[in-house]
Amino acid sequence: QVQLVESGGGLVRAGGSLRLSCATSARTFSHLIMTWFRQAPGKEREFVAAINWSGGDTNYADSAKGRFTISRDNAKNTVYLQMSSLRPEDTAVYYCAAAARIRISLMPEHYDYWGQGTQVTVSS
């Protein structure tokens, strides 16, 4: 069983930055697609960013492009989401997800493992 633990959420003013981390227990972490999703109150869970096993392939939601950067450290079994120029509409619970896939998927149903989520609140 793969466990994912997110950290780094919090309250920040618009324009500020946060770095989320997701540590995993997976022995095969380096084989996993790692992805960040988010869910705002009353809304569907949505894709934010994903990274393949090597870090050589990434994918971002349009809302995240140019502001967020996903990265991973396979030696530490950890994936990161660096968020800058934050906006109030980025307020959500951010979830880390993992899948043993070859290609990145944007669909939550394709992910087998999920963290408990970390709250990000951006004030205006």
mmCIF file of N, CA, C and O in Angstrom, residues 15 21 23 29 44 50 52 63 66-67 73 75 84 93 98 104 112 114 121:
data_model
loop_
_atom_site.group_PDB
_atom_site.id
_atom_site.type_symbol
_atom_site.label_atom_id
_atom_site.label_comp_id
_atom_site.label_asym_id
_atom_site.label_seq_id
_atom_site.Cartn_x
_atom_site.Cartn_y
_atom_site.Cartn_z
ATOM 1 N N GLY A 15 -0.749 36.973 -4.694
ATOM 2 C CA GLY A 15 0.576 37.341 -5.174
ATOM 3 C C GLY A 15 1.703 36.610 -4.475
ATOM 4 O O GLY A 15 2.851 36.669 -4.921
ATOM 5 N N SER A 21 4.566 19.875 -0.593
ATOM 6 C CA SER A 21 5.361 18.661 -0.688
ATOM 7 C C SER A 21 4.456 17.454 -0.505
ATOM 8 O O SER A 21 3.445 17.527 0.195
ATOM 9 N N ALA A 23 5.209 13.476 0.365
ATOM 10 C CA ALA A 23 6.147 12.397 0.649
ATOM 11 C C ALA A 23 5.412 11.064 0.543
ATOM 12 O O ALA A 23 4.266 10.936 0.962
ATOM 13 N N PHE A 29 8.626 4.427 -5.946
ATOM 14 C CA PHE A 29 8.271 5.819 -6.223
ATOM 15 C C PHE A 29 8.774 6.271 -7.578
ATOM 16 O O PHE A 29 8.070 6.969 -8.316
ATOM 17 N N GLU A 44 -15.835 20.360 -8.642
ATOM 18 C CA GLU A 44 -15.238 19.069 -8.934
ATOM 19 C C GLU A 44 -13.732 19.115 -8.672
ATOM 20 O O GLU A 44 -13.105 20.173 -8.739
ATOM 21 N N ALA A 50 1.244 17.470 -13.329
ATOM 22 C CA ALA A 50 1.696 16.089 -13.236
ATOM 23 C C ALA A 50 3.133 15.988 -13.726
ATOM 24 O O ALA A 50 3.608 16.820 -14.523
ATOM 25 N N ASN A 52 6.193 12.868 -14.843
ATOM 26 C CA ASN A 52 6.439 11.451 -15.066
ATOM 27 C C ASN A 52 7.569 10.963 -14.162
ATOM 28 O O ASN A 52 8.130 11.708 -13.362
ATOM 29 N N SER A 63 -4.583 26.963 -15.938
ATOM 30 C CA SER A 63 -4.599 27.894 -14.804
ATOM 31 C C SER A 63 -3.279 27.902 -14.047
ATOM 32 O O SER A 63 -2.993 28.839 -13.293
ATOM 33 N N GLY A 66 2.916 28.762 -16.065
ATOM 34 C CA GLY A 66 3.625 30.013 -15.828
ATOM 35 C C GLY A 66 3.663 30.443 -14.374
ATOM 36 O O GLY A 66 4.394 31.368 -14.025
ATOM 37 N N ARG A 67 2.875 29.795 -13.526
ATOM 38 C CA ARG A 67 2.848 30.166 -12.106
ATOM 39 C C ARG A 67 3.264 29.027 -11.194
ATOM 40 O O ARG A 67 3.840 29.259 -10.124
ATOM 41 N N ASP A 73 11.902 14.501 -6.387
ATOM 42 C CA ASP A 73 13.214 14.046 -5.955
ATOM 43 C C ASP A 73 13.058 12.557 -5.661
ATOM 44 O O ASP A 73 12.531 12.179 -4.603
ATOM 45 N N ALA A 75 15.197 10.388 -4.933
ATOM 46 C CA ALA A 75 16.017 9.926 -3.809
ATOM 47 C C ALA A 75 15.296 10.142 -2.474
ATOM 48 O O ALA A 75 15.550 9.430 -1.506
ATOM 49 N N SER A 84 3.463 30.147 -7.265
ATOM 50 C CA SER A 84 3.743 31.565 -7.111
ATOM 51 C C SER A 84 2.629 32.377 -7.757
ATOM 52 O O SER A 84 1.782 31.829 -8.453
ATOM 53 N N VAL A 93 -8.441 22.601 -1.511
ATOM 54 C CA VAL A 93 -7.655 21.527 -0.906
ATOM 55 C C VAL A 93 -6.846 20.896 -2.036
ATOM 56 O O VAL A 93 -7.402 20.528 -3.079
ATOM 57 N N ALA A 98 -0.935 9.334 -7.039
ATOM 58 C CA ALA A 98 0.094 8.538 -7.693
ATOM 59 C C ALA A 98 -0.543 7.426 -8.502
ATOM 60 O O ALA A 98 -1.589 6.884 -8.129
ATOM 61 N N ILE A 104 1.251 10.233 -18.433
ATOM 62 C CA ILE A 104 0.511 11.125 -17.544
ATOM 63 C C ILE A 104 -0.964 11.115 -17.921
ATOM 64 O O ILE A 104 -1.324 11.142 -19.092
ATOM 65 N N ASP A 112 -4.442 5.631 -8.416
ATOM 66 C CA ASP A 112 -4.712 4.576 -7.443
ATOM 67 C C ASP A 112 -4.519 5.019 -6.003
ATOM 68 O O ASP A 112 -5.115 4.449 -5.087
ATOM 69 N N TRP A 114 -3.939 8.243 -3.098
ATOM 70 C CA TRP A 114 -4.229 9.647 -2.803
ATOM 71 C C TRP A 114 -3.772 10.012 -1.402
ATOM 72 O O TRP A 114 -3.842 9.196 -0.477
ATOM 73 N N THR A 121 -5.223 28.500 1.135
ATOM 74 C CA THR A 121 -6.167 29.608 1.141
ATOM 75 C C THR A 121 -5.430 30.877 0.735
ATOM 76 O O THR A 121 -4.409 31.224 1.349
#
